[in-house]
mmCIF file of C-alpha atoms and ligand atoms in Angstrom:
data_model
loop_
_atom_site.group_PDB
_atom_site.id
_atom_site.type_symbol
_atom_site.label_atom_id
_atom_site.label_comp_id
_atom_site.label_asym_id
_atom_site.label_seq_id
_atom_site.Cartn_x
_atom_site.Cartn_y
_atom_site.Cartn_z
ATOM 1 C CA MET A 14 0.327 0.181 -0.055
ATOM 2 C CA PHE A 15 2.821 2.763 0.906
ATOM 3 C CA GLU A 16 5.567 1.465 -1.868
ATOM 4 C CA HIS A 17 4.253 3.920 -3.922
ATOM 5 C CA LEU A 18 4.821 7.233 -1.880
ATOM 6 C CA ASP A 19 6.838 10.230 -2.591
ATOM 7 C CA ALA A 20 9.384 11.308 0.344
ATOM 8 C CA VAL A 21 8.158 15.120 0.668
ATOM 9 C CA VAL A 22 10.120 17.654 1.400
ATOM 10 C CA PRO A 23 10.523 18.347 4.638
ATOM 11 C CA ASP A 24 8.738 21.536 6.265
ATOM 12 C CA PRO A 25 10.547 24.960 5.987
ATOM 13 C CA ILE A 26 10.464 25.813 9.353
ATOM 14 C CA LEU A 27 10.692 22.398 10.426
ATOM 15 C CA GLY A 28 14.008 21.241 8.077
ATOM 16 C CA LEU A 29 15.948 24.294 9.877
ATOM 17 C CA MET A 30 15.029 23.193 13.207
ATOM 18 C CA ALA A 31 17.493 20.063 12.630
ATOM 19 C CA ALA A 32 19.132 21.652 9.738
ATOM 20 C CA PHE A 33 20.629 24.094 12.819
ATOM 21 C CA ARG A 34 20.977 21.267 15.516
ATOM 22 C CA ALA A 35 22.882 19.489 13.282
ATOM 23 C CA ASP A 36 26.036 21.375 13.119
ATOM 24 C CA PRO A 37 28.262 21.520 15.482
ATOM 25 C CA ASP A 38 29.641 24.784 14.944
ATOM 26 C CA PRO A 39 30.007 27.141 18.362
ATOM 27 C CA ARG A 40 29.800 30.369 16.185
ATOM 28 C CA LYS A 41 26.038 29.194 14.921
ATOM 29 C CA VAL A 42 23.104 30.877 15.339
ATOM 30 C CA ASP A 43 19.212 29.837 15.164
ATOM 31 C CA LEU A 44 16.688 32.135 13.603
ATOM 32 C CA GLY A 45 15.009 30.057 12.921
ATOM 33 C CA ILE A 46 12.316 28.209 14.346
ATOM 34 C CA GLY A 47 9.199 30.172 16.630
ATOM 35 C CA VAL A 48 11.363 30.434 19.295
ATOM 36 C CA TYR A 49 11.288 32.599 22.086
ATOM 37 C CA ARG A 50 15.710 32.551 23.443
ATOM 38 C CA ASP A 51 17.031 34.377 26.646
ATOM 39 C CA GLU A 52 21.223 35.320 26.852
ATOM 40 C CA GLN A 53 22.196 32.053 26.802
ATOM 41 C CA GLY A 54 19.908 30.875 24.032
ATOM 42 C CA HIS A 55 18.048 29.490 26.205
ATOM 43 C CA THR A 56 14.490 29.118 25.568
ATOM 44 C CA PRO A 57 13.056 28.429 29.472
ATOM 45 C CA VAL A 58 10.484 26.803 31.303
ATOM 46 C CA LEU A 59 8.748 30.794 32.940
ATOM 47 C CA GLU A 60 8.973 29.694 36.356
ATOM 48 C CA ALA A 61 4.963 30.782 36.927
ATOM 49 C CA VAL A 62 4.827 27.799 35.104
ATOM 50 C CA ARG A 63 6.998 25.545 36.864
ATOM 51 C CA ALA A 64 5.050 27.081 40.257
ATOM 52 C CA ALA A 65 1.827 26.224 38.975
ATOM 53 C CA GLU A 66 2.985 22.874 37.412
ATOM 54 C CA SER A 67 4.589 22.329 41.098
ATOM 55 C CA ALA A 68 1.365 22.148 42.346
ATOM 56 C CA LEU A 69 -0.450 21.325 40.131
ATOM 57 C CA LEU A 70 1.319 17.903 40.832
ATOM 58 C CA ALA A 71 0.916 17.635 43.909
ATOM 59 C CA SER A 72 -2.308 17.798 44.114
ATOM 60 C CA GLN A 73 -3.546 16.172 41.400
ATOM 61 C CA THR A 74 -6.496 13.561 41.867
ATOM 62 C CA THR A 75 -6.638 11.711 38.615
ATOM 63 C CA LYS A 76 -5.200 11.176 35.036
ATOM 64 C CA SER A 77 -9.319 10.566 33.670
ATOM 65 C CA TYR A 78 -10.219 12.910 30.314
ATOM 66 C CA VAL A 79 -11.093 15.790 30.329
ATOM 67 C CA GLY A 80 -14.021 15.853 27.898
ATOM 68 C CA PRO A 81 -13.372 16.703 23.702
ATOM 69 C CA ALA A 82 -14.012 20.526 24.344
ATOM 70 C CA GLY A 83 -11.013 20.567 27.307
ATOM 71 C CA ASN A 84 -10.891 21.984 30.119
ATOM 72 C CA PRO A 85 -14.176 24.107 31.464
ATOM 73 C CA GLY A 86 -11.992 26.005 33.336
ATOM 74 C CA PHE A 87 -9.129 26.680 31.290
ATOM 75 C CA ASN A 88 -11.126 27.841 28.750
ATOM 76 C CA GLN A 89 -13.067 31.267 30.460
ATOM 77 C CA SER A 90 -9.778 32.456 31.501
ATOM 78 C CA MET A 91 -9.098 31.920 27.901
ATOM 79 C CA GLU A 92 -11.472 33.581 27.077
ATOM 80 C CA GLN A 93 -11.373 36.612 29.553
ATOM 81 C CA LEU A 94 -7.095 36.645 28.253
ATOM 82 C CA VAL A 95 -7.999 37.135 24.752
ATOM 83 C CA LEU A 96 -11.596 39.402 25.384
ATOM 84 C CA GLY A 97 -10.478 40.995 27.867
ATOM 85 C CA ALA A 98 -12.392 40.448 30.831
ATOM 86 C CA ALA A 99 -15.492 42.611 30.546
ATOM 87 C CA HIS A 100 -16.376 42.020 26.568
ATOM 88 C CA PRO A 101 -19.625 42.315 25.802
ATOM 89 C CA ALA A 102 -19.481 39.343 23.321
ATOM 90 C CA LEU A 103 -19.188 37.327 26.876
ATOM 91 C CA THR A 104 -22.103 39.645 28.777
ATOM 92 C CA ASP A 105 -24.043 38.512 25.294
ATOM 93 C CA ARG A 106 -23.688 35.173 26.003
ATOM 94 C CA ARG A 107 -22.015 34.555 22.523
ATOM 95 C CA VAL A 108 -19.192 33.019 23.304
ATOM 96 C CA ARG A 109 -18.146 29.627 23.046
ATOM 97 C CA SER A 110 -14.835 28.560 23.374
ATOM 98 C CA VAL A 111 -12.700 24.139 23.114
ATOM 99 C CA GLN A 112 -9.137 23.832 24.657
ATOM 100 C CA THR A 113 -7.398 22.047 21.590
ATOM 101 C CA PRO A 114 -3.573 20.592 20.949
ATOM 102 C CA GLY A 115 -1.653 24.232 20.406
ATOM 103 C CA GLY A 116 -3.085 27.318 18.162
ATOM 104 C CA CYS A 117 -2.094 24.759 15.115
ATOM 105 C CA GLY A 118 -5.216 22.257 16.761
ATOM 106 C CA ALA A 119 -7.469 25.335 17.008
ATOM 107 C CA LEU A 120 -7.255 26.264 13.501
ATOM 108 C CA ARG A 121 -7.324 22.994 12.378
ATOM 109 C CA LEU A 122 -10.586 22.616 14.046
ATOM 110 C CA GLY A 123 -11.814 26.687 12.856
ATOM 111 C CA ALA A 124 -11.003 25.606 9.227
ATOM 112 C CA GLU A 125 -13.186 22.584 10.179
ATOM 113 C CA LEU A 126 -16.251 23.906 11.303
ATOM 114 C CA ILE A 127 -16.066 26.336 7.795
ATOM 115 C CA ARG A 128 -15.654 23.388 5.636
ATOM 116 C CA ALA A 129 -19.182 21.954 7.972
ATOM 117 C CA ALA A 130 -20.871 25.433 7.496
ATOM 118 C CA SER A 131 -19.814 26.148 4.194
ATOM 119 C CA PRO A 132 -18.754 23.556 2.239
ATOM 120 C CA ASP A 133 -17.560 25.918 -0.409
ATOM 121 C CA ALA A 134 -16.054 28.932 1.089
ATOM 122 C CA VAL A 135 -12.836 30.600 0.234
ATOM 123 C CA VAL A 136 -9.839 31.952 2.819
ATOM 124 C CA HIS A 137 -8.403 34.709 1.633
ATOM 125 C CA VAL A 138 -4.794 34.905 3.195
ATOM 126 C CA SER A 139 -2.500 36.691 3.566
ATOM 127 C CA THR A 140 0.830 37.744 1.269
ATOM 128 C CA PRO A 141 2.988 36.191 2.010
ATOM 129 C CA THR A 142 1.204 34.472 5.767
ATOM 130 C CA TRP A 143 2.505 31.296 8.325
ATOM 131 C CA ALA A 144 3.994 28.362 6.257
ATOM 132 C CA ASN A 145 2.090 26.010 8.510
ATOM 133 C CA HIS A 146 -1.071 28.001 7.652
ATOM 134 C CA THR A 147 -1.448 26.223 4.314
ATOM 135 C CA PRO A 148 -2.009 22.586 5.056
ATOM 136 C CA LEU A 149 -3.667 23.311 7.961
ATOM 137 C CA LEU A 150 -6.464 25.223 6.643
ATOM 138 C CA ALA A 151 -6.390 23.374 3.249
ATOM 139 C CA GLY A 152 -6.193 20.241 4.675
ATOM 140 C CA SER A 153 -9.385 20.617 6.056
ATOM 141 C CA GLY A 154 -10.867 20.944 1.886
ATOM 142 C CA LEU A 155 -11.449 24.182 1.925
ATOM 143 C CA ARG A 156 -9.573 26.181 -1.029
ATOM 144 C CA LEU A 157 -7.253 29.123 -0.021
ATOM 145 C CA GLU A 158 -6.445 32.121 -1.995
ATOM 146 C CA ARG A 159 -4.367 35.331 -1.429
ATOM 147 C CA TYR A 160 -4.178 39.184 -0.368
ATOM 148 C CA PRO A 161 -1.980 41.481 -0.367
ATOM 149 C CA TYR A 162 -0.562 42.142 2.464
ATOM 150 C CA PHE A 163 3.171 43.370 2.728
ATOM 151 C CA ASP A 164 4.878 45.643 0.845
ATOM 152 C CA PRO A 165 9.036 44.764 0.455
ATOM 153 C CA ALA A 166 9.847 48.120 -0.104
ATOM 154 C CA THR A 167 9.448 50.044 3.243
ATOM 155 C CA GLY A 168 8.634 47.162 5.646
ATOM 156 C CA GLY A 169 4.802 47.277 6.526
ATOM 157 C CA VAL A 170 1.811 46.733 5.626
ATOM 158 C CA GLN A 171 0.707 46.888 1.869
ATOM 159 C CA PHE A 172 -3.494 48.515 3.707
ATOM 160 C CA ALA A 173 -4.694 50.610 -0.038
ATOM 161 C CA ALA A 174 -3.814 46.825 -2.061
ATOM 162 C CA MET A 175 -5.210 44.984 0.907
ATOM 163 C CA MET A 176 -8.503 46.889 1.045
ATOM 164 C CA THR A 177 -8.981 46.284 -2.957
ATOM 165 C CA ALA A 178 -7.716 43.412 -2.977
ATOM 166 C CA LEU A 179 -10.540 42.596 0.182
ATOM 167 C CA GLU A 180 -12.991 44.965 -1.132
ATOM 168 C CA ARG A 181 -13.951 42.552 -3.959
ATOM 169 C CA LEU A 182 -14.630 39.224 -2.703
ATOM 170 C CA SER A 183 -18.000 37.901 -2.059
ATOM 171 C CA PRO A 184 -19.856 37.893 1.327
ATOM 172 C CA GLY A 185 -19.177 34.794 3.320
ATOM 173 C CA ALA A 186 -15.501 35.135 1.800
ATOM 174 C CA VAL A 187 -12.933 33.517 4.675
ATOM 175 C CA VAL A 188 -9.999 36.556 5.739
ATOM 176 C CA LEU A 189 -7.330 35.154 8.003
ATOM 177 C CA LEU A 190 -6.144 37.262 9.776
ATOM 178 C CA HIS A 191 -2.626 37.839 12.048
ATOM 179 C CA ALA A 192 -3.630 39.912 15.248
ATOM 180 C CA SER A 193 -1.151 41.083 15.847
ATOM 181 C CA CYS A 194 2.840 39.834 15.469
ATOM 182 C CA HIS A 195 2.177 38.950 11.973
ATOM 183 C CA ASN A 196 4.982 35.709 10.983
ATOM 184 C CA PRO A 197 6.545 36.104 9.608
ATOM 185 C CA THR A 198 6.817 39.830 8.275
ATOM 186 C CA GLY A 199 6.784 41.967 12.372
ATOM 187 C CA ALA A 200 4.258 44.321 10.053
ATOM 188 C CA ASP A 201 1.021 45.552 11.525
ATOM 189 C CA LEU A 202 -2.120 47.414 11.111
ATOM 190 C CA SER A 203 -2.427 49.759 13.335
ATOM 191 C CA GLN A 204 -5.894 50.608 15.390
ATOM 192 C CA GLY A 205 -7.272 52.559 12.192
ATOM 193 C CA GLU A 206 -6.351 50.201 10.422
ATOM 194 C CA TRP A 207 -8.164 47.977 12.346
ATOM 195 C CA ARG A 208 -11.661 50.486 12.509
ATOM 196 C CA ASP A 209 -11.235 50.950 8.873
ATOM 197 C CA LEU A 210 -11.411 47.363 7.850
ATOM 198 C CA LEU A 211 -13.869 46.705 10.248
ATOM 199 C CA THR A 212 -15.519 48.697 7.914
ATOM 200 C CA LEU A 213 -15.288 46.932 4.872
ATOM 201 C CA VAL A 214 -16.284 42.899 6.618
ATOM 202 C CA LYS A 215 -19.423 44.945 7.954
ATOM 203 C CA ARG A 216 -19.826 45.922 3.935
ATOM 204 C CA ARG A 217 -19.124 42.866 2.150
ATOM 205 C CA GLY A 218 -19.837 40.054 4.664
ATOM 206 C CA LEU A 219 -16.818 38.409 5.854
ATOM 207 C CA THR A 220 -15.825 35.702 8.206
ATOM 208 C CA PRO A 221 -12.937 36.870 9.413
ATOM 209 C CA PHE A 222 -10.645 34.033 11.209
ATOM 210 C CA ILE A 223 -8.784 35.900 13.835
ATOM 211 C CA ASP A 224 -5.131 34.157 14.770
ATOM 212 C CA MET A 225 -3.837 35.049 17.538
ATOM 213 C CA ALA A 226 0.058 33.780 18.601
ATOM 214 C CA TYR A 227 1.625 36.113 20.107
ATOM 215 C CA GLN A 228 -0.248 38.221 22.633
ATOM 216 C CA GLY A 229 1.313 40.306 24.799
ATOM 217 C CA LEU A 230 4.994 39.996 22.914
ATOM 218 C CA GLY A 231 4.397 43.078 20.081
ATOM 219 C CA GLU A 232 2.814 45.961 22.319
ATOM 220 C CA GLY A 233 1.305 44.561 25.358
ATOM 221 C CA MET A 234 -1.924 41.611 26.553
ATOM 222 C CA ASP A 235 -4.407 44.588 25.650
ATOM 223 C CA GLU A 236 -3.387 46.811 23.029
ATOM 224 C CA ASP A 237 -1.975 43.086 20.656
ATOM 225 C CA ALA A 238 -6.129 42.066 21.351
ATOM 226 C CA PHE A 239 -6.645 45.611 19.859
ATOM 227 C CA GLY A 240 -8.073 43.972 16.636
ATOM 228 C CA LEU A 241 -9.476 40.920 18.003
ATOM 229 C CA ARG A 242 -11.669 42.445 20.671
ATOM 230 C CA LEU A 243 -13.291 44.854 18.432
ATOM 231 C CA PHE A 244 -13.805 43.003 15.896
ATOM 232 C CA CYS A 245 -15.393 40.271 17.781
ATOM 233 C CA ALA A 246 -17.688 43.480 20.492
ATOM 234 C CA GLU A 247 -18.378 44.630 16.475
ATOM 235 C CA LEU A 248 -19.749 41.313 14.106
ATOM 236 C CA PRO A 249 -21.877 38.467 14.424
ATOM 237 C CA GLU A 250 -19.227 35.447 13.746
ATOM 238 C CA VAL A 251 -15.118 36.121 13.975
ATOM 239 C CA LEU A 252 -13.660 32.829 15.006
ATOM 240 C CA CYS A 253 -10.849 33.429 16.581
ATOM 241 C CA ALA A 254 -7.579 30.381 17.569
ATOM 242 C CA VAL A 255 -5.327 31.529 20.157
ATOM 243 C CA SER A 256 -2.157 29.692 21.155
ATOM 244 C CA CYS A 257 -0.170 29.249 24.981
ATOM 245 C CA SER A 258 3.154 27.923 23.179
ATOM 246 C CA LYS A 259 4.607 31.910 23.139
ATOM 247 C CA ASN A 260 3.075 33.584 25.376
ATOM 248 C CA PHE A 261 3.670 30.974 28.215
ATOM 249 C CA GLY A 262 6.950 28.745 26.991
ATOM 250 C CA LEU A 263 3.900 26.045 26.734
ATOM 251 C CA TYR A 264 5.011 24.978 23.036
ATOM 252 C CA ARG A 265 6.135 21.014 23.392
ATOM 253 C CA GLU A 266 3.256 21.579 25.781
ATOM 254 C CA ARG A 267 0.402 21.908 23.493
ATOM 255 C CA THR A 268 -2.111 24.218 24.331
ATOM 256 C CA GLY A 269 -4.556 26.225 22.896
ATOM 257 C CA SER A 270 -7.961 26.691 22.673
ATOM 258 C CA LEU A 271 -10.669 27.602 19.774
ATOM 259 C CA HIS A 272 -13.056 31.039 20.497
ATOM 260 C CA LEU A 273 -16.167 30.602 17.967
ATOM 261 C CA ILE A 274 -18.540 35.106 18.570
ATOM 262 C CA SER A 275 -21.824 33.083 16.769
ATOM 263 C CA SER A 276 -25.025 35.570 16.017
ATOM 264 C CA SER A 277 -26.689 34.692 19.389
ATOM 265 C CA SER A 278 -26.464 32.616 21.759
ATOM 266 C CA ALA A 279 -28.608 29.098 20.220
ATOM 267 C CA ALA A 280 -26.479 29.680 17.555
ATOM 268 C CA ALA A 281 -23.654 29.641 19.796
ATOM 269 C CA ASP A 282 -24.984 26.460 21.406
ATOM 270 C CA ALA A 283 -25.791 24.495 17.416
ATOM 271 C CA ALA A 284 -21.658 25.548 16.123
ATOM 272 C CA PHE A 285 -20.667 24.560 20.451
ATOM 273 C CA SER A 286 -21.844 20.987 19.348
ATOM 274 C CA GLN A 287 -20.170 20.958 16.345
ATOM 275 C CA LEU A 288 -16.844 22.069 17.115
ATOM 276 C CA VAL A 289 -17.412 19.255 19.887
ATOM 277 C CA ARG A 290 -17.760 16.963 17.172
ATOM 278 C CA ILE A 291 -15.517 17.966 15.378
ATOM 279 C CA ALA A 292 -13.068 16.623 18.064
ATOM 280 C CA ARG A 293 -14.588 14.888 18.780
ATOM 281 C CA GLY A 294 -13.129 13.131 15.558
ATOM 282 C CA ILE A 295 -9.904 14.521 14.980
ATOM 283 C CA TRP A 296 -7.864 14.205 18.349
ATOM 284 C CA SER A 297 -10.407 13.450 20.875
ATOM 285 C CA MET A 298 -9.266 15.371 23.662
ATOM 286 C CA PRO A 299 -6.650 17.376 23.500
ATOM 287 C CA PRO A 300 -4.246 17.317 26.461
ATOM 288 C CA ASP A 301 -4.600 17.749 29.259
ATOM 289 C CA HIS A 302 -1.465 19.437 31.660
ATOM 290 C CA GLY A 303 -0.122 22.905 29.529
ATOM 291 C CA ALA A 304 -4.062 24.018 29.596
ATOM 292 C CA ALA A 305 -4.114 23.023 33.529
ATOM 293 C CA ILE A 306 -0.857 24.944 34.063
ATOM 294 C CA VAL A 307 -2.671 27.681 32.225
ATOM 295 C CA GLN A 308 -5.636 27.923 34.253
ATOM 296 C CA ALA A 309 -3.885 27.281 37.123
ATOM 297 C CA ILE A 310 -1.595 30.623 36.257
ATOM 298 C CA LEU A 311 -4.524 32.869 35.616
ATOM 299 C CA ALA A 312 -6.630 31.635 38.714
ATOM 300 C CA GLU A 313 -4.656 32.495 41.093
ATOM 301 C CA GLU A 314 -3.320 36.430 41.616
ATOM 302 C CA LYS A 315 0.585 36.352 42.406
ATOM 303 C CA LEU A 316 1.608 33.767 40.136
ATOM 304 C CA ARG A 317 -0.636 35.274 37.338
ATOM 305 C CA ARG A 318 1.496 39.108 37.710
ATOM 306 C CA GLN A 319 4.292 36.646 37.982
ATOM 307 C CA TRP A 320 3.327 35.087 34.374
ATOM 308 C CA ALA A 321 2.429 38.714 33.093
ATOM 309 C CA SER A 322 6.344 39.733 34.227
ATOM 310 C CA GLU A 323 8.217 36.955 32.332
ATOM 311 C CA VAL A 324 6.129 38.111 29.850
ATOM 312 C CA GLU A 325 6.563 41.981 30.148
ATOM 313 C CA ALA A 326 10.347 40.265 30.396
ATOM 314 C CA MET A 327 10.978 38.621 27.112
ATOM 315 C CA ARG A 328 9.226 41.403 24.596
ATOM 316 C CA ARG A 329 10.889 44.360 26.229
ATOM 317 C CA ARG A 330 14.394 41.834 25.384
ATOM 318 C CA ILE A 331 13.014 42.102 21.872
ATOM 319 C CA GLU A 332 12.307 44.971 21.559
ATOM 320 C CA GLU A 333 15.852 45.903 22.327
ATOM 321 C CA LEU A 334 17.253 43.260 19.782
ATOM 322 C CA ARG A 335 15.109 45.046 17.138
ATOM 323 C CA LEU A 336 17.063 48.412 18.324
ATOM 324 C CA GLU A 337 20.231 46.826 18.528
ATOM 325 C CA VAL A 338 20.530 45.015 15.646
ATOM 326 C CA VAL A 339 19.352 47.593 13.332
ATOM 327 C CA GLN A 340 22.294 49.770 15.217
ATOM 328 C CA ARG A 341 24.709 47.682 14.286
ATOM 329 C CA LEU A 342 24.095 46.786 10.772
ATOM 330 C CA ARG A 343 23.879 50.326 9.646
ATOM 331 C CA ARG A 344 27.454 50.629 10.864
ATOM 332 C CA HIS A 345 28.491 47.341 8.887
ATOM 333 C CA CYS A 346 26.048 47.975 6.048
ATOM 334 C CA PRO A 347 25.501 51.853 6.140
ATOM 335 C CA GLN A 348 24.405 51.726 2.062
ATOM 336 C CA HIS A 349 21.941 49.392 2.796
ATOM 337 C CA ASP A 350 18.648 50.344 5.244
ATOM 338 C CA PHE A 351 16.865 47.938 7.822
ATOM 339 C CA GLY A 352 15.842 50.407 9.672
ATOM 340 C CA PHE A 353 11.943 49.053 8.940
ATOM 341 C CA ILE A 354 13.456 45.835 11.844
ATOM 342 C CA ALA A 355 13.126 48.599 14.532
ATOM 343 C CA ARG A 356 9.991 49.269 13.489
ATOM 344 C CA GLN A 357 7.987 45.969 13.499
ATOM 345 C CA ARG A 358 6.916 43.674 16.590
ATOM 346 C CA GLY A 359 7.124 40.160 17.980
ATOM 347 C CA MET A 360 9.001 37.628 16.850
ATOM 348 C CA PHE A 361 9.755 38.225 13.651
ATOM 349 C CA SER A 362 11.381 40.267 10.717
ATOM 350 C CA PHE A 363 11.530 39.909 7.151
ATOM 351 C CA PHE A 364 15.374 40.724 5.942
ATOM 352 C CA GLY A 365 14.622 41.303 2.498
ATOM 353 C CA ILE A 366 18.486 38.778 1.687
ATOM 354 C CA ASP A 367 17.016 36.622 -1.176
ATOM 355 C CA THR A 368 17.586 33.139 -0.281
ATOM 356 C CA ALA A 369 21.356 32.559 -2.104
ATOM 357 C CA GLN A 370 21.909 35.266 0.394
ATOM 358 C CA VAL A 371 19.959 33.528 3.368
ATOM 359 C CA HIS A 372 21.533 30.002 1.874
ATOM 360 C CA ALA A 373 25.408 32.115 1.521
ATOM 361 C CA LEU A 374 24.594 33.503 5.849
ATOM 362 C CA ARG A 375 24.124 29.917 7.051
ATOM 363 C CA GLU A 376 26.885 27.363 4.688
ATOM 364 C CA ARG A 377 29.288 30.440 5.243
ATOM 365 C CA HIS A 378 27.848 32.186 8.947
ATOM 366 C CA HIS A 379 26.236 29.753 10.486
ATOM 367 C CA VAL A 380 23.209 32.033 10.501
ATOM 368 C CA TYR A 381 19.845 29.651 10.091
ATOM 369 C CA MET A 382 17.019 31.810 9.118
ATOM 370 C CA THR A 383 14.297 30.289 6.898
ATOM 371 C CA ASP A 384 14.859 30.494 2.667
ATOM 372 C CA ASP A 385 11.876 33.448 2.898
ATOM 373 C CA SER A 386 14.514 35.635 4.444
ATOM 374 C CA ARG A 387 12.127 35.087 8.024
ATOM 375 C CA MET A 388 14.296 36.072 11.170
ATOM 376 C CA ASN A 389 13.609 35.188 14.933
ATOM 377 C CA ILE A 390 15.085 38.386 16.229
ATOM 378 C CA ALA A 391 14.277 36.587 19.674
ATOM 379 C CA GLY A 392 16.679 33.836 18.420
ATOM 380 C CA LEU A 393 19.652 36.873 18.917
ATOM 381 C CA ARG A 394 22.163 37.795 21.960
ATOM 382 C CA HIS A 395 24.336 40.481 22.401
ATOM 383 C CA GLU A 396 26.787 38.985 21.970
ATOM 384 C CA ASN A 397 26.376 37.247 19.153
ATOM 385 C CA LEU A 398 24.816 40.863 17.615
ATOM 386 C CA GLU A 399 28.412 41.905 16.460
ATOM 387 C CA TYR A 400 28.755 38.289 14.515
ATOM 388 C CA PHE A 401 25.875 38.538 12.745
ATOM 389 C CA ALA A 402 26.103 42.149 11.610
ATOM 390 C CA ARG A 403 29.637 41.299 9.938
ATOM 391 C CA ALA A 404 28.560 38.625 9.004
ATOM 392 C CA VAL A 405 25.864 40.187 6.975
ATOM 393 C CA ALA A 406 27.351 42.531 5.093
ATOM 394 C CA GLU A 407 30.340 40.134 4.581
ATOM 395 C CA VAL A 408 27.034 38.223 2.279
ATOM 396 C CA LEU A 409 25.834 41.384 1.112
ATOM 397 C CA ALA A 410 29.286 42.652 -0.438
ATOM 398 C CA VAL A 411 29.472 40.359 -2.682
ATOM 399 C CA ARG A 412 27.263 39.008 -5.842
ATOM 400 C CA ILE A 413 26.287 35.577 -4.744
ATOM 401 C CA THR A 414 24.560 33.100 -7.563
ATOM 402 C CA GLU A 415 23.043 30.247 -7.542
ATOM 403 C CA ASP A 416 22.910 27.103 -9.716
ATOM 404 C CA HIS A 417 19.989 24.646 -9.665
ATOM 405 C CA SER A 418 21.077 22.012 -7.866
ATOM 406 C CA GLY A 419 21.977 24.957 -4.566
ATOM 407 C CA THR A 420 25.798 25.553 -5.325
ATOM 408 C CA MET A 421 26.742 29.284 -5.068
ATOM 409 C CA THR A 422 29.601 30.858 -7.351
ATOM 410 C CA ARG A 423 30.162 34.346 -6.178
HETATM 411 C C1 LMR B 17 7.016 29.301 13.968
HETATM 412 O O1 LMR B 17 6.432 30.039 12.748
HETATM 413 O O2 LMR B 17 8.550 29.010 13.921
HETATM 414 C C2 LMR B 17 6.589 28.370 14.966
HETATM 415 O O3 LMR B 17 4.862 29.082 15.001
HETATM 416 C C3 LMR B 17 6.423 27.165 14.793
HETATM 417 C C4 LMR B 17 5.917 26.368 13.620
HETATM 418 O O4 LMR B 17 5.450 25.001 13.713
HETATM 419 O O5 LMR B 17 6.065 26.485 12.346
#
C-alpha cells in the first residue's frame, strides 16, 4: 500500500530546526523556528509555569479524560485573557470555546467548522503568511487564496492594496488575519487600520478568522488583542485561534483554544455542538497538562502577576534587540536601510535578502533563517550581534548566484 509514496520535502521551518541542531559550529545563530530565547540562547520554562506545574503535580488526583471541549476552567480563563473580562460578546453569551492541541489544533478545528457550514467557502490569507497555515487550513478541504499584505519597500503593510483586494470578495468569504506580531513579517495593522478594515468586513459580509499566537509579545497584552476584541464586539460571527506556546512558553505541551463568536446564544450552542463533534473525530480529547498550567496561572493573582512580568521581560528583550541590531547593521552595512526592523513587532522580521544570500549566511556563517529570509529576532544575543552584522555585511558585499543544484558561485 505505501510503497509508491514519494518522500515529501521537509517543512521549511522544521527542516531548518533539524539542520541547526546538526550543525556543530559553536558560532551558530538560530534565527529559524519561532521560539523565544534568552540571552544564553535557552528557551526557559517560565517561573510561573514551574510554580503552577509543581502545585498541580502535588494536587492532581486523576488522569481521567478531560472531555472533547477540554477543561472548562481553562476555556473560561482564556476567553477573559483574549477578549478582556468585560467584553460585550461575553456578557451577551455569544462566545463558545474549545481547548485545542496548540494554536495549530485551533486553526484546523476552525477550518473544519467552516467546511461543515459552508463547503465552498474560500479562505483568504495574507501574502505572505505562516507556512503552516496552508496545510492546516487547506487540509480540511477548503480552498485558499491570497490577498496583498506585506510591502517590501517599506517593511510595513500595503494597506490600500489589501483593502482593494478584500473589497472585491463575495459575502461569506473568510479572511484569515493575524491579531498582532504578523508571522512571518512582523508588520502589523495600526488601530486606525483595524477600524477601517472592520467597516469593510461589515459592509462586504466577510467572516474573519483571527490567529493570535503572540499576545503580549508585540506591544502588550491588551494592545496586541485590540483588533480581535474590536471585531468580536462589532461583528456577528468571528473565529479566533489562540496559542499558548509563545506567551506561556508551553510549546511542547500543545496548548491552545478556539473561540467562536456567534450571532446569538442559541446559534453559539449549535455551532459549539459541531465543534465538539469535529474535535471528537480528530483528536477526541485534548492533552490536559499545558491547559491545567495556564488555568492555574490565570486563576491565582500572584502567579498571574509573575507570568505577566515574565511576558513583559520577553517583550522588552525583543524590542531592545530590534533597536540594537538595526544600529549594528547601520554600522556594518551603511548602504542598506534595515530601519524597518525597529518598527516591526513580535518575534519575526522579513530581512529582505534573497535565497542565495540566506544560503550563504547559513553555509559560510552558520546563521540560520528560513529561505524567505524570515528571522526570529529573539534568537539573537547581545554577544553575537556583532558577529551577525559582520556576517550580513560580508554576504551583502558579494554577488552570489546559485545554480539549480544549490551550488554557489560568487
Ligand atoms: C514558527 O512559525 O516558527 C512557529 O510557529 C513554529 C512552527 O510550528 O512553525
